[in-house]
Amino acid sequence: MKGPVYFLLVATIIALASWIFWRYLGDEAFQVLTMVLLIALAIDNHRLRQQLKRSRPAS
């Protein structure tokens, strides 16, 4: 019984958070999402480059 209650609670919180996000940022929300995605891409790229350096054999 706890599972569906937690699911509804989390769904309500996420719906409220997304409404607040779009309500207060409006047209600027796309700029915020773009910046977040670009930063995440840069971080992931940096992480993958470090992993690639570690896995290369010394030549």
PDB file of C-alpha atoms in Angstrom:
ATOM      1  CA  MET A   1       0.000   0.000   0.000  1.00  0.00           C
ATOM      2  CA  LYS A   2       2.920   2.360   0.625  1.00  0.00           C
ATOM      3  CA  GLY A   3       4.172   2.068  -2.971  1.00  0.00           C
ATOM      4  CA  PRO A   4       1.234   3.774  -4.712  1.00  0.00           C
ATOM      5  CA  VAL A   5       1.066   6.474  -2.025  1.00  0.00           C
ATOM      6  CA  TYR A   6       4.757   7.296  -2.471  1.00  0.00           C
ATOM      7  CA  PHE A   7       4.313   7.259  -6.237  1.00  0.00           C
ATOM      8  CA  LEU A   8       1.459   9.766  -6.051  1.00  0.00           C
ATOM      9  CA  LEU A   9       3.415  11.940  -3.626  1.00  0.00           C
ATOM     10  CA  VAL A  10       6.494  12.026  -5.840  1.00  0.00           C
ATOM     11  CA  ALA A  11       4.377  12.629  -8.957  1.00  0.00           C
ATOM     12  CA  THR A  12       2.652  15.552  -7.243  1.00  0.00           C
ATOM     13  CA  ILE A  13       5.965  17.066  -6.143  1.00  0.00           C
ATOM     14  CA  ILE A  14       7.437  16.749  -9.644  1.00  0.00           C
ATOM     15  CA  ALA A  15       4.314  18.241 -11.229  1.00  0.00           C
ATOM     16  CA  LEU A  16       4.423  21.163  -8.798  1.00  0.00           C
ATOM     17  CA  ALA A  17       8.136  21.727  -9.413  1.00  0.00           C
ATOM     18  CA  SER A  18       7.667  21.711 -13.175  1.00  0.00           C
ATOM     19  CA  TRP A  19       4.729  24.129 -12.947  1.00  0.00           C
ATOM     20  CA  ILE A  20       6.817  26.499 -10.815  1.00  0.00           C
ATOM     21  CA  PHE A  21       9.727  26.187 -13.261  1.00  0.00           C
ATOM     22  CA  TRP A  22       7.646  27.075 -16.332  1.00  0.00           C
ATOM     23  CA  ARG A  23       5.464  29.627 -14.514  1.00  0.00           C
ATOM     24  CA  TYR A  24       8.297  31.793 -13.223  1.00  0.00           C
ATOM     25  CA  LEU A  25      10.864  31.357 -15.991  1.00  0.00           C
ATOM     26  CA  GLY A  26       8.471  31.579 -18.942  1.00  0.00           C
ATOM     27  CA  ASP A  27      10.349  32.005 -22.220  1.00  0.00           C
ATOM     28  CA  GLU A  28      13.685  32.012 -20.414  1.00  0.00           C
ATOM     29  CA  ALA A  29      13.109  28.395 -19.359  1.00  0.00           C
ATOM     30  CA  PHE A  30      14.501  27.189 -22.695  1.00  0.00           C
ATOM     31  CA  GLN A  31      17.685  29.177 -22.107  1.00  0.00           C
ATOM     32  CA  VAL A  32      18.041  27.656 -18.646  1.00  0.00           C
ATOM     33  CA  LEU A  33      17.463  24.132 -19.985  1.00  0.00           C
ATOM     34  CA  THR A  34      19.975  24.719 -22.782  1.00  0.00           C
ATOM     35  CA  MET A  35      22.616  25.934 -20.338  1.00  0.00           C
ATOM     36  CA  VAL A  36      22.026  22.983 -18.005  1.00  0.00           C
ATOM     37  CA  LEU A  37      22.357  20.552 -20.903  1.00  0.00           C
ATOM     38  CA  LEU A  38      25.524  22.232 -22.218  1.00  0.00           C
ATOM     39  CA  ILE A  39      27.122  22.140 -18.773  1.00  0.00           C
ATOM     40  CA  ALA A  40      26.151  18.478 -18.344  1.00  0.00           C
ATOM     41  CA  LEU A  41      27.607  17.700 -21.773  1.00  0.00           C
ATOM     42  CA  ALA A  42      30.880  19.468 -20.946  1.00  0.00           C
ATOM     43  CA  ILE A  43      31.175  17.643 -17.608  1.00  0.00           C
ATOM     44  CA  ASP A  44      30.472  14.282 -19.223  1.00  0.00           C
ATOM     45  CA  ASN A  45      32.968  15.009 -22.000  1.00  0.00           C
ATOM     46  CA  HIS A  46      35.632  15.888 -19.430  1.00  0.00           C
ATOM     47  CA  ARG A  47      34.897  12.720 -17.457  1.00  0.00           C
ATOM     48  CA  LEU A  48      35.092  10.546 -20.570  1.00  0.00           C
ATOM     49  CA  ARG A  49      38.380  12.126 -21.662  1.00  0.00           C
ATOM     50  CA  GLN A  50      39.900  11.388 -18.253  1.00  0.00           C
ATOM     51  CA  GLN A  51      38.635   7.818 -18.412  1.00  0.00           C
ATOM     52  CA  LEU A  52      40.120   7.428 -21.891  1.00  0.00           C
ATOM     53  CA  LYS A  53      43.512   8.731 -20.713  1.00  0.00           C
ATOM     54  CA  ARG A  54      43.540   6.238 -17.858  1.00  0.00           C
ATOM     55  CA  SER A  55      42.636   3.292 -20.078  1.00  0.00           C
ATOM     56  CA  ARG A  56      45.231   3.967 -22.824  1.00  0.00           C
ATOM     57  CA  PRO A  57      48.337   1.825 -22.668  1.00  0.00           C
ATOM     58  CA  ALA A  58      51.618   3.708 -22.292  1.00  0.00           C
ATOM     59  CA  SER A  59      53.455   3.971 -25.614  1.00  0.00           C
TER      60      SER A  59
END
